[in-house]
XYZ file of N, CA and C in Angstrom:
771
model
N 0.838 -1.201 0.000
C 0.000 0.000 0.000
C 0.871 1.247 0.000
N 0.237 2.375 -0.327
C 0.946 3.652 -0.212
C 1.439 3.786 1.211
N 2.628 4.313 1.357
C 3.226 4.465 2.683
C 2.264 5.126 3.654
N 1.888 4.402 4.721
C 0.988 4.972 5.717
C 1.686 6.074 6.506
N 2.992 6.048 6.559
C 3.719 7.142 7.211
C 3.533 8.441 6.422
N 3.486 8.315 5.079
C 3.417 9.504 4.244
C 1.982 9.993 4.109
N 1.077 9.116 3.640
C -0.316 9.529 3.543
C -0.882 9.703 4.925
N -0.165 9.397 5.862
C -0.570 9.474 7.229
C -0.848 10.806 7.731
N -0.208 11.708 7.155
C -0.629 13.035 7.494
C -2.047 13.165 7.103
N -2.303 12.727 5.883
C -3.652 12.824 5.399
C -4.563 12.107 6.350
N -4.155 11.029 6.952
C -5.031 10.347 7.904
C -4.986 11.019 9.269
N -3.774 11.091 9.850
C -3.720 11.559 11.232
C -4.196 12.983 11.371
N -3.883 13.819 10.398
C -4.342 15.192 10.486
C -5.845 15.273 10.320
N -6.406 14.406 9.471
C -7.825 14.463 9.214
C -8.635 14.048 10.423
N -8.057 13.298 11.337
C -8.863 12.511 12.236
C -8.728 12.881 13.685
N -9.110 14.040 14.059
C -8.969 14.361 15.463
C -10.034 15.355 15.866
N -10.548 15.179 17.046
C -11.431 16.162 17.658
C -10.702 16.716 18.859
N -10.844 18.002 19.121
C -10.139 18.608 20.222
C -11.094 19.177 21.236
N -10.535 20.058 22.102
C -11.262 20.441 23.288
C -11.773 21.851 23.240
N -12.630 22.153 24.222
C -13.212 23.479 24.344
C -12.155 24.493 24.743
N -12.393 25.730 24.351
C -11.448 26.788 24.702
C -11.742 27.373 26.071
N -12.708 26.827 26.767
C -12.994 27.305 28.110
C -11.980 26.740 29.080
N -11.999 27.263 30.310
C -11.032 26.818 31.305
C -11.490 25.560 32.033
N -12.719 25.096 31.762
C -13.241 23.928 32.461
C -12.501 22.669 32.044
N -12.386 21.723 32.968
C -11.801 20.443 32.623
C -12.704 19.734 31.618
N -12.072 18.966 30.730
C -12.831 18.389 29.625
C -12.125 17.125 29.145
N -12.913 16.103 28.801
C -12.357 14.884 28.215
C -13.299 14.400 27.125
N -12.728 13.987 26.014
C -13.548 13.496 24.915
C -12.818 12.372 24.199
N -13.545 11.274 23.962
C -13.010 10.141 23.207
C -13.741 10.024 21.882
N -13.015 9.727 20.832
C -13.644 9.527 19.530
C -12.894 8.447 18.765
N -13.530 7.941 17.717
C -12.927 6.864 16.937
C -13.290 7.035 15.469
N -12.408 6.551 14.611
C -12.613 6.595 13.170
C -12.319 5.237 12.568
N -13.094 4.864 11.582
C -12.816 3.662 10.808
C -12.120 4.065 9.515
N -11.207 3.220 9.064
C -10.466 3.463 7.833
C -10.670 2.263 6.921
N -11.093 2.505 5.697
C -11.326 1.404 4.758
C -10.704 1.723 3.419
N -10.314 0.677 2.719
C -9.848 0.772 1.337
C -10.974 0.228 0.477
N -11.704 1.127 -0.174
C -12.939 0.706 -0.811
C -13.917 0.260 0.266
N -14.349 -1.001 0.191
C -15.262 -1.539 1.204
C -14.531 -2.385 2.240
N -13.218 -2.520 2.105
C -12.451 -3.379 3.001
C -11.907 -2.580 4.183
N -12.232 -2.957 5.424
C -11.657 -2.260 6.585
C -10.164 -2.537 6.684
N -9.366 -1.481 6.892
C -7.921 -1.665 6.968
C -7.313 -1.113 8.245
N -8.034 -0.265 8.974
C -7.439 0.311 10.181
C -8.520 0.966 11.028
N -8.121 1.295 12.243
C -8.987 2.015 13.174
C -8.138 3.031 13.917
N -8.713 4.211 14.130
C -8.032 5.255 14.891
C -8.894 5.666 16.064
N -8.257 5.904 17.188
C -8.952 6.416 18.360
C -8.189 7.614 18.893
N -8.933 8.564 19.444
C -8.333 9.766 19.996
C -8.953 10.091 21.345
N -8.148 10.606 22.237
C -8.632 11.142 23.511
C -8.088 12.549 23.683
N -9.001 13.470 23.967
C -8.637 14.857 24.221
C -8.918 15.169 25.675
N -7.944 15.767 26.346
C -8.110 16.157 27.746
C -7.659 17.600 27.916
N -8.461 18.368 28.659
C -8.157 19.768 28.916
C -8.248 20.029 30.403
N -7.274 20.746 30.910
C -7.306 21.172 32.311
C -6.785 22.592 32.369
N -7.661 23.509 32.824
C -7.338 24.929 32.818
C -6.973 25.348 31.396
N -5.783 25.873 31.181
C -5.429 26.318 29.828
C -4.517 25.332 29.105
N -4.363 24.130 29.649
C -3.514 23.110 29.028
C -4.375 22.057 28.329
N -3.881 21.563 27.205
C -4.575 20.471 26.519
C -3.579 19.385 26.130
N -4.095 18.180 25.994
C -3.317 17.066 25.453
C -4.253 16.203 24.617
N -3.811 15.867 23.416
C -4.548 14.977 22.532
C -3.666 13.771 22.247
N -4.162 12.589 22.516
C -3.414 11.363 22.240
C -4.188 10.522 21.245
N -3.474 9.897 20.344
C -4.108 9.100 19.305
C -3.438 7.755 19.140
N -4.230 6.774 18.690
C -3.713 5.435 18.401
C -4.219 4.997 17.035
N -3.295 4.496 16.227
C -3.624 3.958 14.908
C -3.219 2.487 14.892
N -4.147 1.633 14.484
C -3.854 0.197 14.391
C -4.376 -0.328 13.063
N -3.485 -0.917 12.261
C -3.916 -1.530 11.024
C -4.635 -2.835 11.333
N -5.386 -3.325 10.361
C -6.140 -4.558 10.567
C -6.395 -5.221 9.220
N -6.945 -6.411 9.262
C -7.370 -7.091 8.049
C -6.235 -7.360 7.086
N -6.447 -6.983 5.816
C -5.485 -7.302 4.764
C -4.144 -6.615 4.979
N -4.156 -5.441 5.589
C -2.900 -4.719 5.820
C -1.974 -5.543 6.696
N -2.517 -6.159 7.741
C -1.688 -6.932 8.657
C -1.066 -8.152 8.003
N -1.705 -8.663 6.954
C -1.133 -9.808 6.243
C 0.173 -9.414 5.578
N 0.230 -8.184 5.052
C 1.438 -7.694 4.387
C 2.434 -7.171 5.402
N 1.966 -6.280 6.285
C 2.843 -5.676 7.283
C 1.983 -4.997 8.338
N 2.215 -5.323 9.587
C 1.447 -4.693 10.653
C 1.965 -3.279 10.891
N 1.038 -2.330 10.932
C 1.395 -0.928 11.100
C 0.658 -0.371 12.310
N 1.373 0.353 13.158
C 0.732 0.986 14.311
C 1.431 2.301 14.605
N 0.697 3.186 15.272
C 1.267 4.478 15.651
C 0.580 4.966 16.912
N 1.384 5.474 17.848
C 0.880 6.140 19.042
C 1.454 7.550 19.028
N 0.567 8.533 19.112
C 1.018 9.911 19.004
C 0.342 10.761 20.059
N 0.947 11.898 20.353
C 0.341 12.841 21.292
C 0.871 14.238 21.011
N 0.043 15.217 21.345
C 0.477 16.606 21.270
C -0.077 17.319 22.492
N 0.722 18.202 23.065
C 0.286 18.974 24.229
C 0.652 20.429 24.013
N -0.099 21.310 24.666
C 0.172 22.728 24.522
C -0.802 23.552 25.328
N -0.983 24.798 24.918
C -1.840 25.731 25.643
C -2.864 26.335 24.693
N -3.977 26.826 25.293
C -4.953 27.597 24.539
C -4.592 29.068 24.610
N -4.737 29.742 23.474
C -4.537 31.191 23.449
C -5.359 31.745 22.306
N -6.232 32.712 22.602
C -7.047 33.306 21.564
C -7.946 32.305 20.876
N -8.474 31.341 21.646
C -9.346 30.302 21.123
C -8.648 29.440 20.065
N -7.333 29.298 20.189
C -6.571 28.472 19.265
C -5.623 27.573 20.042
N -5.298 26.449 19.420
C -4.363 25.508 20.017
C -2.938 25.915 19.661
N -2.076 26.004 20.678
C -0.668 26.307 20.448
C 0.165 25.162 21.010
N 0.682 24.280 20.154
C 1.423 23.117 20.640
C 2.784 23.497 21.190
N 3.257 22.712 22.166
C 4.647 22.864 22.599
C 5.428 21.564 22.495
N 4.724 20.406 22.385
C 5.435 19.135 22.280
C 4.584 18.128 21.521
N 5.188 17.483 20.520
C 4.538 16.439 19.733
C 5.403 15.192 19.762
N 4.769 14.034 19.938
C 5.493 12.764 19.941
C 4.796 11.762 19.036
N 5.598 10.915 18.384
C 5.066 9.834 17.555
C 5.939 8.606 17.704
N 5.317 7.487 18.062
C 5.970 6.173 18.024
C 5.330 5.396 16.884
N 6.124 5.082 15.868
C 5.614 4.480 14.637
C 6.265 3.124 14.429
N 5.442 2.105 14.159
C 5.938 0.749 13.921
C 5.392 0.245 12.604
N 6.274 -0.264 11.755
C 5.882 -0.884 10.495
C 6.643 -2.194 10.373
N 5.928 -3.314 10.601
C 6.616 -4.594 10.667
C 7.583 -4.611 11.836
N 8.867 -4.876 11.571
C 9.883 -4.895 12.617
C 10.574 -3.536 12.790
N 10.242 -2.601 11.942
C 10.878 -1.284 11.997
C 10.122 -0.375 12.958
N 10.877 0.251 13.868
C 10.281 1.175 14.828
C 10.998 2.513 14.759
N 10.218 3.592 14.852
C 10.786 4.940 14.833
C 10.092 5.784 15.890
N 10.854 6.704 16.463
C 10.305 7.614 17.471
C 10.668 9.045 17.086
N 9.646 9.910 17.067
C 9.826 11.311 16.688
C 9.370 12.200 17.834
N 10.140 13.233 18.131
C 9.760 14.233 19.130
C 10.032 15.610 18.549
N 9.002 16.463 18.540
C 9.149 17.827 18.038
C 8.809 18.785 19.166
N 9.679 19.744 19.402
C 9.423 20.807 20.364
C 9.091 22.083 19.597
N 8.028 22.772 20.050
C 7.571 23.988 19.386
C 7.789 25.204 20.271
N 7.987 26.337 19.649
C 8.090 27.603 20.362
C 7.630 28.735 19.472
N 6.689 29.533 19.954
C 6.162 30.673 19.193
C 5.651 30.260 17.815
N 5.042 29.074 17.760
C 4.435 28.635 16.516
C 5.369 27.953 15.538
N 6.647 27.839 15.875
C 7.618 27.201 14.988
C 8.198 25.959 15.639
N 8.673 25.021 14.822
C 9.359 23.833 15.325
C 10.804 24.212 15.617
N 11.196 24.132 16.890
C 12.532 24.614 17.271
C 13.506 23.473 17.547
N 13.001 22.234 17.687
C 13.903 21.103 17.918
C 13.205 19.818 17.492
N 13.951 18.932 16.826
C 13.424 17.641 16.387
C 14.407 16.550 16.760
N 13.899 15.489 17.369
C 14.719 14.313 17.673
C 14.085 13.099 17.008
N 14.913 12.309 16.333
C 14.450 11.106 15.648
C 15.307 9.931 16.100
N 14.664 8.866 16.538
C 15.363 7.659 16.970
C 14.755 6.443 16.261
N 15.582 5.567 15.668
C 17.019 5.757 15.463
C 17.275 6.879 14.460
N 18.492 7.438 14.476
C 18.797 8.512 13.527
C 18.602 8.040 12.091
N 18.129 8.907 11.212
C 17.917 8.506 9.819
C 19.222 8.125 9.126
N 19.104 7.221 8.166
C 20.263 6.813 7.383
C 20.691 7.962 6.477
N 21.944 7.908 5.960
C 22.388 8.962 5.033
C 21.403 9.130 3.879
N 21.112 10.369 3.544
C 20.119 10.662 2.518
C 20.763 10.638 1.132
N 19.989 10.238 0.114
C 20.528 10.251 -1.253
C 20.635 11.680 -1.783
N 21.309 11.836 -2.910
C 21.464 13.167 -3.513
C 20.130 13.772 -3.903
N 19.154 12.924 -4.172
C 17.836 13.406 -4.597
C 16.963 13.860 -3.433
N 17.502 13.795 -2.209
C 16.728 14.189 -1.030
C 16.618 15.720 -0.958
N 15.399 16.197 -0.664
C 15.172 17.634 -0.483
C 15.226 17.913 1.015
N 16.272 18.568 1.522
C 16.431 18.740 2.968
C 15.463 19.786 3.533
N 15.125 19.610 4.801
C 14.313 20.586 5.514
C 15.216 21.724 5.970
N 14.832 22.948 5.678
C 15.620 24.110 6.078
C 14.999 24.767 7.307
N 15.772 25.650 7.929
C 15.250 26.389 9.084
C 14.016 27.200 8.701
N 14.024 27.758 7.503
C 12.884 28.559 7.056
C 11.619 27.722 6.931
N 11.796 26.437 6.578
C 10.636 25.553 6.435
C 9.923 25.306 7.759
N 10.629 25.493 8.868
C 10.082 25.156 10.182
C 9.423 26.349 10.875
N 9.378 27.476 10.199
C 8.730 28.652 10.764
C 7.209 28.559 10.556
N 6.464 28.862 11.607
C 4.996 28.920 11.517
C 4.420 27.633 10.928
N 4.716 26.503 11.594
C 4.201 25.218 11.136
C 3.181 24.667 12.133
N 2.396 23.707 11.670
C 1.374 23.055 12.479
C 1.790 21.629 12.788
N 1.357 21.135 13.945
C 1.629 19.737 14.261
C 0.646 18.845 13.514
N 0.998 17.566 13.281
C 0.148 16.691 12.480
C -1.212 16.379 13.102
N -1.352 16.452 14.416
C -2.634 16.100 15.036
C -3.608 17.273 15.004
N -3.167 18.430 15.438
C -4.075 19.562 15.566
C -4.209 20.412 14.319
N -3.607 19.993 13.223
C -3.550 20.847 12.046
C -4.922 21.215 11.490
N -5.866 20.275 11.560
C -7.157 20.515 10.926
C -8.272 20.793 11.914
N -7.945 21.367 13.045
C -8.951 21.910 13.953
C -9.051 23.395 13.650
N -10.153 23.803 13.053
C -10.242 25.135 12.466
C -11.227 25.992 13.240
N -10.808 27.190 13.557
C -11.643 28.137 14.276
C -12.907 28.437 13.484
N -13.999 28.677 14.200
C -15.270 28.921 13.541
C -15.449 30.331 13.028
N -14.409 31.151 13.059
C -14.567 32.558 12.681
C -13.933 32.880 11.332
N -14.006 31.952 10.394
C -13.421 32.215 9.089
C -13.893 31.207 8.064
N -13.431 31.373 6.824
C -13.735 30.446 5.750
C -12.941 29.165 5.983
N -13.640 28.073 6.185
C -12.976 26.817 6.542
C -12.031 26.350 5.448
N -12.474 26.424 4.202
C -11.736 25.766 3.125
C -10.695 26.632 2.415
N -10.773 27.928 2.529
C -9.846 28.784 1.782
C -8.589 29.041 2.605
N -7.727 28.042 2.675
C -6.511 28.171 3.483
C -5.501 27.104 3.079
N -4.249 27.355 3.436
C -3.161 26.392 3.255
C -2.619 26.029 4.624
N -2.461 24.730 4.881
C -2.012 24.237 6.181
C -0.567 23.765 6.077
N 0.385 24.483 6.706
C 1.797 24.083 6.681
C 2.078 23.071 7.803
N 2.408 21.849 7.458
C 2.523 20.767 8.438
C 3.931 20.181 8.419
N 4.421 19.885 9.609
C 5.735 19.245 9.783
C 5.558 18.056 10.719
N 6.036 16.871 10.285
C 5.810 15.650 11.057
C 7.072 15.068 11.687
N 8.170 15.839 11.676
C 9.431 15.350 12.231
C 10.403 14.879 11.177
N 9.902 14.627 9.982
C 10.753 14.256 8.856
C 10.446 15.113 7.641
N 9.172 15.242 7.329
C 8.751 15.920 6.107
C 7.971 17.191 6.416
N 8.157 18.162 5.565
C 7.402 19.409 5.627
C 6.525 19.476 4.388
N 5.238 19.687 4.555
C 4.301 19.680 3.440
C 3.210 20.713 3.655
N 2.569 21.092 2.577
C 1.391 21.949 2.627
C 0.176 21.135 2.200
N -0.925 21.298 2.917
C -2.222 20.813 2.465
C -3.024 22.039 2.069
N -3.335 22.133 0.800
C -4.031 23.297 0.263
C -5.516 22.967 0.158
N -6.341 23.676 0.941
C -7.774 23.439 0.959
C -8.482 24.427 0.045
N -9.522 23.934 -0.634
C -10.357 24.779 -1.481
C -11.815 24.373 -1.300
N -12.749 25.323 -1.366
C -14.157 24.993 -1.140
C -14.760 24.178 -2.283
N -15.604 23.208 -1.905
C -16.337 22.390 -2.870
C -17.838 22.609 -2.726
N -18.330 22.602 -1.489
C -19.762 22.761 -1.251
C -20.137 22.176 0.090
N -21.364 21.726 0.221
C -21.866 21.116 1.446
C -22.400 19.727 1.156
N -22.445 18.887 2.201
C -22.968 17.535 2.052
C -23.491 17.052 3.398
N -24.588 16.259 3.403
C -25.085 15.703 4.668
C -24.134 14.634 5.190
N -24.023 14.509 6.507
C -23.187 13.468 7.091
C -23.919 12.816 8.255
N -23.503 11.585 8.552
C -23.973 10.850 9.725
C -22.758 10.259 10.412
N -22.644 10.465 11.725
C -21.537 9.907 12.507
C -22.110 9.436 13.834
N -22.403 8.136 13.914
C -23.067 7.630 15.106
C -24.444 8.248 15.227
N -24.722 8.898 16.350
C -26.011 9.547 16.557
C -26.059 10.961 15.997
N -24.917 11.477 15.602
C -24.859 12.849 15.096
C -25.207 12.891 13.616
N -26.024 13.859 13.239
C -26.376 14.095 11.845
C -26.313 15.593 11.588
N -25.975 15.962 10.389
C -25.924 17.377 10.081
C -25.403 17.607 8.684
N -24.966 18.831 8.446
C -24.417 19.205 7.148
C -22.952 19.572 7.305
N -22.122 19.002 6.476
C -20.679 19.245 6.536
C -20.253 20.191 5.425
N -19.179 20.911 5.694
C -18.520 21.730 4.676
C -17.466 20.869 3.992
N -17.545 20.766 2.680
C -16.650 19.890 1.926
C -15.523 20.711 1.310
N -14.277 20.298 1.596
C -13.093 20.953 1.038
C -12.329 19.952 0.167
N -11.858 20.406 -0.970
C -10.886 19.601 -1.703
C -9.519 19.826 -1.077
N -8.641 18.853 -1.225
C -7.308 18.919 -0.624
C -6.260 18.633 -1.694
N -5.262 19.486 -1.751
C -4.129 19.259 -2.647
C -2.862 19.143 -1.802
N -2.105 18.076 -2.061
C -0.879 17.799 -1.309
C 0.313 18.418 -2.040
N 1.082 19.247 -1.319
C 2.258 19.898 -1.906
C 3.472 19.595 -1.026
N 4.395 18.734 -1.473
C 5.600 18.486 -0.681
C 6.514 19.707 -0.712
N 7.072 20.052 0.437
C 7.963 21.209 0.525
C 9.411 20.750 0.704
N 9.646 19.860 1.670
C 10.994 19.358 1.927
C 10.895 18.095 2.775
N 12.062 17.437 2.953
C 12.073 16.216 3.738
C 11.529 15.028 2.977
N 11.863 14.938 1.689
C 11.387 13.814 0.873
C 12.371 13.576 -0.271
N 12.251 12.408 -0.873
C 13.107 12.033 -1.991
C 12.425 12.385 -3.308
N 13.099 13.176 -4.118
C 12.553 13.532 -5.427
C 12.322 12.277 -6.262
N 11.186 12.241 -6.936
C 10.894 11.119 -7.814
C 10.256 9.931 -7.131
N 10.090 9.962 -5.812
C 9.466 8.845 -5.110
C 8.028 8.678 -5.594
N 7.639 7.429 -5.870
C 6.368 7.185 -6.550
C 5.168 7.645 -5.744
N 5.161 7.369 -4.437
C 3.979 7.759 -3.665
C 3.871 9.279 -3.549
N 5.024 9.962 -3.487
C 5.020 11.418 -3.442
C 4.495 11.984 -4.760
N 5.003 11.469 -5.859
C 4.574 11.956 -7.165
C 3.080 11.711 -7.371
N 2.598 10.573 -6.882
C 1.173 10.285 -7.026
C 0.342 11.282 -6.223
N 0.711 11.491 -4.970
C -0.048 12.408 -4.128
C -0.013 13.835 -4.668
N 1.099 14.226 -5.296
C 1.191 15.557 -5.891
C 0.185 15.737 -7.025
N -0.041 14.674 -7.774
C -0.851 14.796 -8.985
C -2.307 14.378 -8.799
N -2.615 13.712 -7.701
C -3.943 13.131 -7.544
C -5.007 14.219 -7.401
N -6.181 13.930 -7.918
C -7.347 14.787 -7.717
C -8.413 13.975 -6.986
N -9.376 14.667 -6.413
C -10.463 13.968 -5.730
C -10.243 13.758 -4.252
N -9.137 14.270 -3.690
C -8.927 14.171 -2.248
C -9.833 15.194 -1.557
N -10.560 14.749 -0.530
C -11.500 15.627 0.153
C -11.430 15.442 1.656
N -11.851 16.480 2.366
C -12.095 16.387 3.795
C -13.367 17.171 4.097
N -14.216 16.574 4.941
C -15.482 17.201 5.317
C -15.382 17.680 6.760
N -15.807 18.917 6.996
C -15.772 19.507 8.334
C -17.188 19.772 8.831
N -17.369 19.593 10.132
C -18.618 19.999 10.778
C -18.267 20.706 12.078
N -19.165 21.570 12.508
C -18.919 22.341 13.720
C -19.333 21.527 14.937
N -18.450 21.477 15.913
C -18.747 20.719 17.121
C -19.599 21.541 18.069
N -20.485 20.850 18.786
C -21.361 21.530 19.734
C -20.587 22.040 20.942
N -19.652 21.229 21.435
C -18.895 21.594 22.637
C -17.781 22.578 22.315
N -17.097 22.323 21.189
C -15.882 23.059 20.896
C -16.090 24.380 20.185
N -17.167 24.434 19.389
C -17.381 25.591 18.528
C -16.220 25.761 17.550
N -15.589 24.648 17.209
C -14.554 24.604 16.186
C -15.012 23.654 15.090
N -14.443 23.800 13.899
C -14.717 22.853 12.826
C -13.719 21.698 12.915
N -14.250 20.478 12.857
C -13.418 19.289 12.953
C -13.843 18.304 11.865
N -12.966 17.415 11.443
C -13.286 16.488 10.357
C -14.292 15.413 10.769
N -15.194 15.099 9.840
C -16.106 13.970 10.028
C -15.895 12.900 8.953
N -15.203 13.254 7.885
C -14.988 12.291 6.802
C -13.818 12.771 5.949
N -13.060 11.816 5.396
C -11.998 12.142 4.448
C -11.954 11.077 3.369
N -11.634 11.496 2.161
C -11.494 10.601 1.014
C -10.122 10.830 0.413
N -9.325 9.749 0.329
C -7.933 9.873 -0.115
C -7.667 8.868 -1.228
N -7.641 9.294 -2.487
C -7.295 8.375 -3.570
C -5.848 7.895 -3.448
N -5.629 6.604 -3.665
C -4.278 6.043 -3.697
C -4.125 5.203 -4.960
N -2.922 4.756 -5.212
C -2.684 3.912 -6.389
C -3.368 2.560 -6.262
N -3.834 2.210 -5.070
C -4.452 0.915 -4.826
C -5.955 1.004 -4.626
N -6.510 2.210 -4.725
C -7.923 2.413 -4.481
C -8.119 3.610 -3.573
N -9.366 3.913 -3.285
C -9.686 5.078 -2.470
C -9.812 4.694 -0.992
N -9.089 5.425 -0.144
C -9.183 5.252 1.294
C -10.268 6.182 1.820
N -11.178 5.612 2.635
C -12.241 6.381 3.270
C -12.015 6.386 4.770
N -12.095 7.553 5.369
C -11.932 7.694 6.811
C -13.211 8.318 7.361
N -13.907 7.592 8.229
C -15.236 8.027 8.671
C -15.318 8.087 10.182
N -15.843 9.199 10.704
C -16.063 9.311 12.146
C -17.213 8.395 12.549
N -17.010 7.630 13.611
C -18.060 6.765 14.127
C -18.904 7.462 15.191
N -18.415 8.604 15.695
C -19.145 9.441 16.638
C -18.627 10.861 16.479
N -19.506 11.838 16.760
C -19.105 13.225 16.570
C -19.862 14.101 17.556
N -19.170 15.081 18.088
C -19.756 16.001 19.058
C -20.503 17.113 18.301
N -21.546 16.727 17.573
C -22.249 17.691 16.744
C -23.667 17.953 17.237
């Protein structure tokens, strides 16, 4: 399959609900199903906890079904930070990623909206000449992979570019408006705002890599947002990600709508 580490932004960023901007303590659990066509391939769960002005969001990704026959994939991630101006400001992001026997650990420290330190274990192997390195300028004003698509309710949801850094790669997700569509997520029903998504690699990748080239050229990638009742923020309820092996669908099984 397409590298889950790479399209994973598309998954992990798409799939998170966060907390209220109030000072009250808050906890919320949610889950998403991931399928390739009609075949279930993974499940994601998230827990958001808020205490005073601090928040932490933790997520778990577990592959299943046909994916496990080829290679078992799992990821445990978390981001913590503070609320300011009704927005999430991360200060620490962690990811433990396992693919078969390969394990990687990423830690990103943030300051003033920029990534100021990155640790990767084990250290990456020497990069080929075709590698596009991440520069200091690329790390200015970036978003963490978990909270990237939690959007304030005081603006146009889809007319924006999201600069994301995952500890290895820096990329832009360019959103554009498509329209509205009805959605159902557990007991929640409503109307979602539909955005098209264009993937633009910036740095931290190998030129000519097939999955990168495919994601650059693909059309039909979408993410649907709905406004949460508790949060008053827009959060994803559905995502559609075309791959070379078929279309991946990511659907919320419950939503605070």
